[in-house]
Coordinates of N, CA and C in Angstrom, one line a residue:
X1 N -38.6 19.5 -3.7 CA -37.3 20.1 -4.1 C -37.5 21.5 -4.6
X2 N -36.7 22.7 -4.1 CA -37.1 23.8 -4.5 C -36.4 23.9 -6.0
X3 N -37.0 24.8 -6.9 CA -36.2 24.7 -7.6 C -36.2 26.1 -7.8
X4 N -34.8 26.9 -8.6 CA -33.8 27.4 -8.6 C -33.1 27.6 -9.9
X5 N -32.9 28.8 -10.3 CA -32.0 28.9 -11.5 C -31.3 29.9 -11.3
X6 N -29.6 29.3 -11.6 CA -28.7 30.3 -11.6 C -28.6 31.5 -12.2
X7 N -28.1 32.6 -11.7 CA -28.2 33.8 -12.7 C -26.6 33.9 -13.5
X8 N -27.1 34.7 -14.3 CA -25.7 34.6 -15.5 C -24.3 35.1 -14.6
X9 N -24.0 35.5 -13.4 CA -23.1 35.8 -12.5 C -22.5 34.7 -11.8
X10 N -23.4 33.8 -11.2 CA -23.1 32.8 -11.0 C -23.2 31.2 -11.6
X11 N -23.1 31.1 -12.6 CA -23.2 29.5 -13.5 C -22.1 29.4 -13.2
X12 N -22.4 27.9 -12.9 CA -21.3 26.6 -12.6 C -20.2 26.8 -13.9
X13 N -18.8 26.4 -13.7 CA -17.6 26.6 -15.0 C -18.1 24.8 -15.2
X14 N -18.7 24.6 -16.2 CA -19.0 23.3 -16.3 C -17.4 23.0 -17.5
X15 N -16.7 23.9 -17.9 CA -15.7 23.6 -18.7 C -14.6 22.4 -17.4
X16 N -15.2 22.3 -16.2 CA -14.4 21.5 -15.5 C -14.5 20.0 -16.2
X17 N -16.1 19.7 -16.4 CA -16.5 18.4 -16.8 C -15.8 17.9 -17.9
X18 N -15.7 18.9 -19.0 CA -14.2 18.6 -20.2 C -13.0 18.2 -19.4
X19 N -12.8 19.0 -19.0 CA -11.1 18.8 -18.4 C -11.6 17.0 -17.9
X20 N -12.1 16.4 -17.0 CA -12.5 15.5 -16.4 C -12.6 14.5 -17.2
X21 N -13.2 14.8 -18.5 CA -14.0 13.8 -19.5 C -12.2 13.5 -20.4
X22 N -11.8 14.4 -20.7 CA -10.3 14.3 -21.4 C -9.4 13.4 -20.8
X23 N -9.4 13.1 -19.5 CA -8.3 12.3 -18.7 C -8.9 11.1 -19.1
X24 N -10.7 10.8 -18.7 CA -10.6 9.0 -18.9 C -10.7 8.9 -20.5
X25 N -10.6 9.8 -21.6 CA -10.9 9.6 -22.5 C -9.2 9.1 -23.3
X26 N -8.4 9.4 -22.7 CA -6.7 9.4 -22.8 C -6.5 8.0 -22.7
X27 N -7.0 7.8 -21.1 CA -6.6 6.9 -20.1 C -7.2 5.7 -20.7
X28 N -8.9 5.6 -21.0 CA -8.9 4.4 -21.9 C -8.9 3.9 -22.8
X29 N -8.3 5.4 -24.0 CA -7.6 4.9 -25.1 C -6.0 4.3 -25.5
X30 N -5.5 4.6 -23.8 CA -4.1 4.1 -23.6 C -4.3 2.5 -23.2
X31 N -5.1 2.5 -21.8 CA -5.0 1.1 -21.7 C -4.9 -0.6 -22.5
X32 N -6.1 -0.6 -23.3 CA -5.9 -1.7 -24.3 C -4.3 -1.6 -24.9
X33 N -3.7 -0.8 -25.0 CA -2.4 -0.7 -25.7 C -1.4 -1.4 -25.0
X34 N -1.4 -0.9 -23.1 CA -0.6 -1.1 -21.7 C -0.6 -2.8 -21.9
X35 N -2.1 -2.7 -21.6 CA -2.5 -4.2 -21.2 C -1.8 -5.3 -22.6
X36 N -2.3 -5.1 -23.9 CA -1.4 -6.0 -24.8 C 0.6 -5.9 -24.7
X37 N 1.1 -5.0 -24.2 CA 1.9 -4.8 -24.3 C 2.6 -5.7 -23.5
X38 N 2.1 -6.4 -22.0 CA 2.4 -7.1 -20.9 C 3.1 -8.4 -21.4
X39 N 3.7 -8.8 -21.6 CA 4.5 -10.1 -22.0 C 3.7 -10.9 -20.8
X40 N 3.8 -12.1 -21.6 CA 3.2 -13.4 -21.2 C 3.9 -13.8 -19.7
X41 N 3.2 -13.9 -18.7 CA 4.2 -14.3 -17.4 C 4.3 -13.0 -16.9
X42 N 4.4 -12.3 -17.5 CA 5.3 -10.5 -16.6 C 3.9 -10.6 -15.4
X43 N 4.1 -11.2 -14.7 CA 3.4 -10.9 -13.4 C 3.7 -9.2 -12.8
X44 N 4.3 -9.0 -12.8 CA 4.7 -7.5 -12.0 C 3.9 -6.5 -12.8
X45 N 4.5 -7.1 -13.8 CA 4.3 -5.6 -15.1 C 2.3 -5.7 -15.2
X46 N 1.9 -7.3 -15.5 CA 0.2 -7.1 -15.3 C -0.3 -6.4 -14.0
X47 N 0.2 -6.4 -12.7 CA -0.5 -5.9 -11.5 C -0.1 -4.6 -11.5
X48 N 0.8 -4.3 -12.2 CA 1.1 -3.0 -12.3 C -0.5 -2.1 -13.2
X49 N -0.3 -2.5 -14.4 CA -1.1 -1.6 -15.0 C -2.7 -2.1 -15.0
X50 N -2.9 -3.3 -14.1 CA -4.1 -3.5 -13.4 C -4.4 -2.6 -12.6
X51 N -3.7 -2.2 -11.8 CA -3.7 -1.2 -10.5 C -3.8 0.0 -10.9
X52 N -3.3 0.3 -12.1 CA -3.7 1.3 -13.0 C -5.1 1.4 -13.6
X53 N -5.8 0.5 -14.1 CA -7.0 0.3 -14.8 C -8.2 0.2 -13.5
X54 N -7.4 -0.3 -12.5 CA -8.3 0.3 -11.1 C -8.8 1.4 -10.7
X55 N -7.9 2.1 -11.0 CA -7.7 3.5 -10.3 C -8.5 4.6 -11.3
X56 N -8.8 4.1 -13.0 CA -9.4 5.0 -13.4 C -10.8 4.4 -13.6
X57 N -10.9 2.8 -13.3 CA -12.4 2.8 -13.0 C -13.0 3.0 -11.9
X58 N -12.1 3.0 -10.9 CA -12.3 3.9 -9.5 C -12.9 5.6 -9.5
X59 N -12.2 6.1 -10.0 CA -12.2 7.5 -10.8 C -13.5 8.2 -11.5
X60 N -13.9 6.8 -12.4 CA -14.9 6.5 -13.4 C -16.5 6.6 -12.2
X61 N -15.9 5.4 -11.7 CA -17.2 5.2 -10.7 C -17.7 6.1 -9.5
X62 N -16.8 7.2 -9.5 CA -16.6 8.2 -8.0 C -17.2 9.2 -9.1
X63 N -17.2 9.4 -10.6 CA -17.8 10.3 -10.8 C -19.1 10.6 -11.5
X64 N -19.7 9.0 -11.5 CA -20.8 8.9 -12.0 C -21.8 8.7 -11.0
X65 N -21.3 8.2 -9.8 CA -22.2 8.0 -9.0 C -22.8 9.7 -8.4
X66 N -21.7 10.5 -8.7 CA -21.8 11.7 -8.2 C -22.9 12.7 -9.1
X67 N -22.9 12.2 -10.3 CA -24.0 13.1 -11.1 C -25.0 11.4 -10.7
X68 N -25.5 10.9 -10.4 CA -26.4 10.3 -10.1 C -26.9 10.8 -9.1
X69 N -26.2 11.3 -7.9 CA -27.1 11.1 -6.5 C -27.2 12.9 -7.0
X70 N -26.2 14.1 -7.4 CA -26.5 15.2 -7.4 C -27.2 15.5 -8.3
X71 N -26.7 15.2 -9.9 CA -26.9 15.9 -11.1 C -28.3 15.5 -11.4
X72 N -28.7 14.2 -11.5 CA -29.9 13.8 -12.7 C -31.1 14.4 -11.6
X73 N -31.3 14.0 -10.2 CA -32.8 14.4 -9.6 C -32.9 16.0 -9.9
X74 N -31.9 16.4 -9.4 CA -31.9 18.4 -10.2 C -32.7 18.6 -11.5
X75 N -31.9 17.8 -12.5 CA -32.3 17.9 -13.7 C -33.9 17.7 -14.1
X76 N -33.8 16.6 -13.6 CA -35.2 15.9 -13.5 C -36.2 16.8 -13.3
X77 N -36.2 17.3 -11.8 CA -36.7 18.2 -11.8 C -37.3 20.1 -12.6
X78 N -35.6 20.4 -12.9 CA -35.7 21.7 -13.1 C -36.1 21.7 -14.9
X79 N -35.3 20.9 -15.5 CA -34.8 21.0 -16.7 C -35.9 20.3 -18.0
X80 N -37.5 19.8 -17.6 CA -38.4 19.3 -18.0 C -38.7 20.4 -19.0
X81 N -38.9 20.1 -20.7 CA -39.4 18.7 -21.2 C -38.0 18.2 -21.3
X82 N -37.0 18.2 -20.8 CA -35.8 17.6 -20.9 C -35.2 16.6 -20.1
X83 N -36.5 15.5 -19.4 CA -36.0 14.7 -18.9 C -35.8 13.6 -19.3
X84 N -36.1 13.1 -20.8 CA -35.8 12.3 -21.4 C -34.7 11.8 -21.5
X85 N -33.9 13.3 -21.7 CA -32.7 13.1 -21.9 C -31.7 12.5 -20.9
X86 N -32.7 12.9 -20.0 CA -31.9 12.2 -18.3 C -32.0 11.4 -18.4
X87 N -33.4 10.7 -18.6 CA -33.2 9.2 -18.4 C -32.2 8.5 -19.3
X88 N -32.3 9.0 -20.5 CA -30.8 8.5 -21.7 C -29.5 8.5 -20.7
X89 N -29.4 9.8 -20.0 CA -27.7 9.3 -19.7 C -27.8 8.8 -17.9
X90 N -29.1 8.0 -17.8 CA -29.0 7.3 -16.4 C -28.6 5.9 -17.3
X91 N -29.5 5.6 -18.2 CA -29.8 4.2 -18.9 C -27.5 4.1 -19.7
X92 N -27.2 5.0 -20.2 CA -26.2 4.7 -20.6 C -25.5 4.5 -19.3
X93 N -25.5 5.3 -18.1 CA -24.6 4.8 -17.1 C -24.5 3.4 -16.4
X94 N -25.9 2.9 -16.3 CA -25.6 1.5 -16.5 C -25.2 0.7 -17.2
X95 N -25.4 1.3 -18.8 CA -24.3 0.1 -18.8 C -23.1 -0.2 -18.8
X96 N -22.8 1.6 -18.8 CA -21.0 1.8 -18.4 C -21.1 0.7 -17.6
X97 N -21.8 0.5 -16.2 CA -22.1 0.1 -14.7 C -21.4 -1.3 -15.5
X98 N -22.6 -2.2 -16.1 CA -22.3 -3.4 -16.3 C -20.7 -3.5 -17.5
X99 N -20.9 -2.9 -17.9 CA -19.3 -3.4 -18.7 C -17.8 -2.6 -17.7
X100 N -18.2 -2.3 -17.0 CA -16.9 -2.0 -15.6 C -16.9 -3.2 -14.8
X101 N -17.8 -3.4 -14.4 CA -17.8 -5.3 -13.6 C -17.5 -6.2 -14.8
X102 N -17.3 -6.2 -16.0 CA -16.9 -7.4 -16.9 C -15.3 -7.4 -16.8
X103 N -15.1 -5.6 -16.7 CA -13.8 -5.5 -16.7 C -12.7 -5.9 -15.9
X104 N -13.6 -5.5 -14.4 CA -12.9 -5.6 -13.1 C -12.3 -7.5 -12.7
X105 N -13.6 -8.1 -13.4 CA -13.6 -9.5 -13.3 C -12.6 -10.0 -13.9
X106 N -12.3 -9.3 -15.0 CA -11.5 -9.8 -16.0 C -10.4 -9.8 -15.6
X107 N -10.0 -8.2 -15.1 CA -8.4 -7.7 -14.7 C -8.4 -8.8 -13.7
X108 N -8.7 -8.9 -12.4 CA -8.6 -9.5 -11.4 C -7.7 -11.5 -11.9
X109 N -8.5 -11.7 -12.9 CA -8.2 -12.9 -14.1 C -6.7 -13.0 -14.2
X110 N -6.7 -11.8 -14.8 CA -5.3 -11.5 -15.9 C -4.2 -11.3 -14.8
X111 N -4.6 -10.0 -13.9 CA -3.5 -10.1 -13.5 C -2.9 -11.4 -12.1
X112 N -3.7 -12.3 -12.0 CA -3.1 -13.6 -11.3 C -2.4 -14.3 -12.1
X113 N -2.7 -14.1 -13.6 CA -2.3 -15.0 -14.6 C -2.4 -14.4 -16.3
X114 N -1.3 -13.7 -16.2 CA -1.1 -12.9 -17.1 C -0.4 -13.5 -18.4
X115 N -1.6 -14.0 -19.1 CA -1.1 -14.7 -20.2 C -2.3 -13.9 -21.2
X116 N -1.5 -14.3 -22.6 CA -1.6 -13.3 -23.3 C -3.1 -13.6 -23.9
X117 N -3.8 -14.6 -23.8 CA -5.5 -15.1 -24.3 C -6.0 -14.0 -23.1
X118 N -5.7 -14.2 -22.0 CA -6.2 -13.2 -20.7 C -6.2 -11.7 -21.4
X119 N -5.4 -11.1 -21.7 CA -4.7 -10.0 -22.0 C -5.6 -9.5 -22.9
X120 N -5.8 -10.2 -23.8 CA -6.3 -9.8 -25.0 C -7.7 -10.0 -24.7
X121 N -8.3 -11.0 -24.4 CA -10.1 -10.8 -23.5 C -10.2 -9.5 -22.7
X122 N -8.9 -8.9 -21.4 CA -9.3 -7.7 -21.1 C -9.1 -6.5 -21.9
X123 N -8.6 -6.8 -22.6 CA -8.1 -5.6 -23.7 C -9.3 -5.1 -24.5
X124 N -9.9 -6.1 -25.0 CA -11.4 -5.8 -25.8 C -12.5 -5.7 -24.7
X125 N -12.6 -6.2 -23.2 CA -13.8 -5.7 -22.8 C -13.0 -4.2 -22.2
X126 N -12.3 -3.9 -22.4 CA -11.9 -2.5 -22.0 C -11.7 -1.4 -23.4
X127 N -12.1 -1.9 -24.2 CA -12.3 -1.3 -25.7 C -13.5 -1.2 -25.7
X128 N -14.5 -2.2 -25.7 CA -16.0 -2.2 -25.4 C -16.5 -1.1 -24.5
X129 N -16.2 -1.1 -23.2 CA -16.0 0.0 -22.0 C -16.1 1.3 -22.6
X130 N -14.8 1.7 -23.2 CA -14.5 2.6 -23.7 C -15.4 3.4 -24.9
X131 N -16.4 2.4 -25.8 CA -17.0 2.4 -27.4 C -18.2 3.1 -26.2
X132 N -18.5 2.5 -25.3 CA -20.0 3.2 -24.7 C -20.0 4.0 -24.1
X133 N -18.8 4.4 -23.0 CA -18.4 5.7 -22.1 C -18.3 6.9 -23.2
X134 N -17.4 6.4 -24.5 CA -17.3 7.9 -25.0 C -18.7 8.5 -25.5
X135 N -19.3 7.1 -26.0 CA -20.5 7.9 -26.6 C -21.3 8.8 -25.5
X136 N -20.7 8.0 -24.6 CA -22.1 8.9 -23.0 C -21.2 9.9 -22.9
X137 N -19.7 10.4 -22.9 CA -19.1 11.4 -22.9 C -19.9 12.6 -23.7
X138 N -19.8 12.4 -25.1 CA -20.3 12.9 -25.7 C -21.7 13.7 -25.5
X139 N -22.2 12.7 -25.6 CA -23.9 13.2 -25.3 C -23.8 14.2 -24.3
X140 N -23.3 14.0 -23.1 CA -23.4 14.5 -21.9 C -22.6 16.4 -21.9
X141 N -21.8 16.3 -22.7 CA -21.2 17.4 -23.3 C -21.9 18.5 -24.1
X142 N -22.6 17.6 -25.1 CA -23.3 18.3 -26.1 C -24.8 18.7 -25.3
X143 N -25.2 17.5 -24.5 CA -26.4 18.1 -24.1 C -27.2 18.3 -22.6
X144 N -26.1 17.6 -21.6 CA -26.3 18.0 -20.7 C -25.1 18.9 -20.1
X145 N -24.1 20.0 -20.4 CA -23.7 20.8 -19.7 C -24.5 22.1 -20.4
X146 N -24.9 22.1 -21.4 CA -26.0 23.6 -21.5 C -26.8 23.8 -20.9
X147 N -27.4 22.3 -20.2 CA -28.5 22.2 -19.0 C -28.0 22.8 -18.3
X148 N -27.2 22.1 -17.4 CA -26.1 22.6 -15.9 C -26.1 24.1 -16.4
X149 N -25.6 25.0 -17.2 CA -25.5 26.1 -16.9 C -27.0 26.8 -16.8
X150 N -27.9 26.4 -16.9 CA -28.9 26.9 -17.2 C -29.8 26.8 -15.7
X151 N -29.7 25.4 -15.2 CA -30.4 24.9 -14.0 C -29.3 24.5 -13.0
X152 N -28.5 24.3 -12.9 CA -27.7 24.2 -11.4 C -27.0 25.2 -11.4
X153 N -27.0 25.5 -9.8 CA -26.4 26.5 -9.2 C -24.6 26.6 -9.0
X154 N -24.1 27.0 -9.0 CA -22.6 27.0 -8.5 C -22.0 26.3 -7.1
X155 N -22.5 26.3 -6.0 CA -23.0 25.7 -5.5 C -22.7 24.2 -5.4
X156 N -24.3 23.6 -6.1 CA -24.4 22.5 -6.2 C -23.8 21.7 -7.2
X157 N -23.1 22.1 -7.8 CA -22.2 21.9 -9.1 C -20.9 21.5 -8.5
X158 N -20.8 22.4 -7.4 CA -19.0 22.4 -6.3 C -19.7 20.8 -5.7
X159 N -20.4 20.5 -5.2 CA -21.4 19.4 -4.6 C -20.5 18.0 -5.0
X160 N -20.8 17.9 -6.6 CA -19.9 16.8 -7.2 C -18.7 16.9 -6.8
X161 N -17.6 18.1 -6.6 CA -16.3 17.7 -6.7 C -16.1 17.7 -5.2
X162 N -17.0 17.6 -4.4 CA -17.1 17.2 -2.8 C -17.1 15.6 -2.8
X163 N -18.1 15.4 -3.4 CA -18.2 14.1 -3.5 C -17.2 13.2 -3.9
X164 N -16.7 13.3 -4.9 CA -15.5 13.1 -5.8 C -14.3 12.8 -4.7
X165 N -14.0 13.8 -4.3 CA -12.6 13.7 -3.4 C -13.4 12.8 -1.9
X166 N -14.7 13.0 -1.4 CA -14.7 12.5 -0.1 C -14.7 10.9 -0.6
X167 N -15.0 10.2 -1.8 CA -15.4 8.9 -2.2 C -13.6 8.8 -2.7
X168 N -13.1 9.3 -2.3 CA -11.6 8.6 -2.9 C -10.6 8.3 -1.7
X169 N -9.8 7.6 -1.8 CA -8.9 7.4 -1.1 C -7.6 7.9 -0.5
X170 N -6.6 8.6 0.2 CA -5.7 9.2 0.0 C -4.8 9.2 -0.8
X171 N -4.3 7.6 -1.2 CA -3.6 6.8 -2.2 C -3.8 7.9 -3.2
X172 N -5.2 7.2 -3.5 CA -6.0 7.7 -4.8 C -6.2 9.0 -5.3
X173 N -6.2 10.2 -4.7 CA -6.9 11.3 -4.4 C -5.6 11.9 -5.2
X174 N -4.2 12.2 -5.2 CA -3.2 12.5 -5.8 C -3.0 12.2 -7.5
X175 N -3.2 11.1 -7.5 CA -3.1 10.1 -8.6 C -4.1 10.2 -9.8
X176 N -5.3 10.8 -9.4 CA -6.6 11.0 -10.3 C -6.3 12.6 -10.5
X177 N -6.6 13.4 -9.2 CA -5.8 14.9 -9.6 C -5.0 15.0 -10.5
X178 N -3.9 14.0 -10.6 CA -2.3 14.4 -11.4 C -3.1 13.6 -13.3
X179 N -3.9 13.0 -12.9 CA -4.6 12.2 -14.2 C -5.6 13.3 -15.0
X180 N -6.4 14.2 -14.5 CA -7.4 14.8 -14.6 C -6.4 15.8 -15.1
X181 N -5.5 16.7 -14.5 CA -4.5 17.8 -14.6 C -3.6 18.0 -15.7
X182 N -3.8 16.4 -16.1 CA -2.6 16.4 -17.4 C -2.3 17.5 -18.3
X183 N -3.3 17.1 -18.8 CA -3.8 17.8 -20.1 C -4.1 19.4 -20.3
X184 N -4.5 19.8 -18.8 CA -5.7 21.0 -18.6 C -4.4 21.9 -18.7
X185 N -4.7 23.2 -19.5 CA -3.5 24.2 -19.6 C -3.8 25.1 -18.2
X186 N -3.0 26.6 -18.1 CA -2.8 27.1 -16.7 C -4.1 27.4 -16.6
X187 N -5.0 27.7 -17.1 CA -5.9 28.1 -16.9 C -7.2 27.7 -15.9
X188 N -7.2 26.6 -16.9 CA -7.9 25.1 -16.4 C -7.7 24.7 -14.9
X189 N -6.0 24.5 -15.0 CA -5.8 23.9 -13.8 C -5.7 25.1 -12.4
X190 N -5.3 26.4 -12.9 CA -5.6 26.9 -11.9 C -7.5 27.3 -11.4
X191 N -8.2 27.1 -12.0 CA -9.9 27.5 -11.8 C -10.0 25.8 -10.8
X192 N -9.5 24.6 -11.0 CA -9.9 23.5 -10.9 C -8.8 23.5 -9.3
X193 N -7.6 24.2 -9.2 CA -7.2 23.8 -7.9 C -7.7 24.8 -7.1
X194 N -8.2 25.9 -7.7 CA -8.5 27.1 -6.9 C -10.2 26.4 -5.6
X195 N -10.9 26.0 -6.3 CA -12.1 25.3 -5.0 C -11.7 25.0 -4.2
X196 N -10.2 23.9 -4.2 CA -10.0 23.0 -3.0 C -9.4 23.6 -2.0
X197 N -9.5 23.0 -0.6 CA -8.9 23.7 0.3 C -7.7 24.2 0.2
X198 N -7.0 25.1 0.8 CA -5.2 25.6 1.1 C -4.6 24.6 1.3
X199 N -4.6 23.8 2.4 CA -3.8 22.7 2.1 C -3.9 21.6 1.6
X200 N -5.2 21.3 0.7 CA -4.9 20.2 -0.5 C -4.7 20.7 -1.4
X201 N -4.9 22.1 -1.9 CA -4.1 22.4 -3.1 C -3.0 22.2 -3.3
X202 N -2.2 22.8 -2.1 CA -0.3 23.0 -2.0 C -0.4 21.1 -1.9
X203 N -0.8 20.5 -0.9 CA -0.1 19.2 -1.1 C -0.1 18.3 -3.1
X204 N -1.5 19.2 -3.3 CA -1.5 18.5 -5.0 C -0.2 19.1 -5.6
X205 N -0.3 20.6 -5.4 CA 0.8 20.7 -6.2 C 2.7 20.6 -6.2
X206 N 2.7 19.9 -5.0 CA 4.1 19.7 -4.1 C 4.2 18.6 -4.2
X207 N 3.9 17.9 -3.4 CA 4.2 16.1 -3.0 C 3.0 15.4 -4.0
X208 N 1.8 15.8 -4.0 CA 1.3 14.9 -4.9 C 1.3 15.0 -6.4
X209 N 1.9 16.3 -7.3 CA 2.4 16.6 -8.5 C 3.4 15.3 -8.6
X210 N 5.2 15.4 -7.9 CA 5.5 14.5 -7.9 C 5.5 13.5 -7.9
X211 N 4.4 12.5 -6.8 CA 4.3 11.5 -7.2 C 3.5 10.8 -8.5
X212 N 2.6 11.8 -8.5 CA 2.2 11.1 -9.9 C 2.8 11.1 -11.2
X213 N 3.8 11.8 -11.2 CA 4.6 12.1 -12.2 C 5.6 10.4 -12.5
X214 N 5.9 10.3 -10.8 CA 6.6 9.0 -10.8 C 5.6 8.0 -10.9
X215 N 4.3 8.0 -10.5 CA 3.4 7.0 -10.9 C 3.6 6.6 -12.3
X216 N 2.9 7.5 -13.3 CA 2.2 7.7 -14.4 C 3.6 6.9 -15.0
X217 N 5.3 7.4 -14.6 CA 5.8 6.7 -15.9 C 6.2 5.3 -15.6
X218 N 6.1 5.2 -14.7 CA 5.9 3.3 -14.6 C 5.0 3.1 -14.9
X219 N 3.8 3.7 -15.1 CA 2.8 2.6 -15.6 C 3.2 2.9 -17.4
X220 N 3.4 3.7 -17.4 CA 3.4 4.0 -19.3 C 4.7 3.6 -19.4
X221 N 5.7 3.1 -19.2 CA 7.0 2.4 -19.5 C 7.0 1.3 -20.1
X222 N 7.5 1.6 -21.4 CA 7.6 0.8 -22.6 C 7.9 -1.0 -21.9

């Protein structure tokens, strides 16, 4: 692997990975709330905000796998004596890995049979979920994006958000954009739609703006 360091002209805007980190950090401090909120029987209302808890562990999983196959061998490589720290946030991504399968099992549970013991079992393995993602949030913030500017190139940094969109679905691909986007002021959001192509930008910001707009408030509807 050759290795390579960016010059101060070109470093990756790793302030993308915040914007990114903000949405699931929202999203799975909202859920536990959605999910207890489901009345006993509301079949509709549980596959609803199942389909929602899908979609950002879908989200979750398209973007971890992406600093796995891109980010950690780079690191690994470039960023030594600092690969300890890699292995720290390989070892935390499994176990995101394992408490996302506790979840998925669960939801799958609940929403066939959306009773409130169900509800409240996914509600805390999606609290649990949440108690270990933020901490790997964190870390990964504090101590792997001063890496990234240091040792990945611009480039291979755009790499992940290739990955990202080619590992998503069409459904999907709107719906995580409009989730990711919430939050991010103009700034943000224009540096983060400016990579994508001409016509997936205009479609995010036209037809898929809207729909997620109509998504998001059915799923958050009291």
């Amino acid at each position: 692997m050759k290795v390579v360091s960016p010059t101060t002209q070109s470093r990756p805007d790793v302030n993308e990975m915040v914007v990114i980190h903000r949405a699931f950090r929202r999203e799975f401090t909202a859920l536990p709330k959605l999910i207890r909120a489901v009345a006993g029987g509301d079949a509709a209302r549980a596959r609803l905000v199942a389909e929602h808890l899908t979609l950002i562990l879908d989200g979750l999983h398209m973007h971890h796998t992406g600093e796995d196959a891109v980010l950690w061998p780079l690191l690994q490589v470039r960023a030594a004596p600092s690969t300890a720290l890699v292995e720290t946030m390989q070892h935390q991504h499994e176990l995101v890995d394992g408490r996302t399968e506790e979840v998925r099992t669960q939801s799958a549970v609940w929403a066939q049979a959306p009773t409130p013991i169900y509800g409240e079992q996914l509600a805390q393995l999606v609290e649990d979920l949440a108690n270990a993602l933020f901490e790997h949030l964190d870390l990964e913030e504090r101590e792997i994006l001063p890496l990234v500017s240091r040792h990945i190139t611009v480039e291979e940094w755009q790499s992940l958000g290739d990955h990202g969109r080619d590992a998503m679905s069409t459904r999907q691909l709107p719906l995580m954009f409009g989730a990711i986007l919430e939050e991010a002021d103009a700034d943000e959001r224009g540096r983060m739609l400016a990579q994508l192509p001409a016509p997936v930008r205009l479609l995010l910001r036209t037809i898929g703006a809207r729909q997620y707009r109509r998504y998001i408030t059915r799923v958050r509807a009291a």
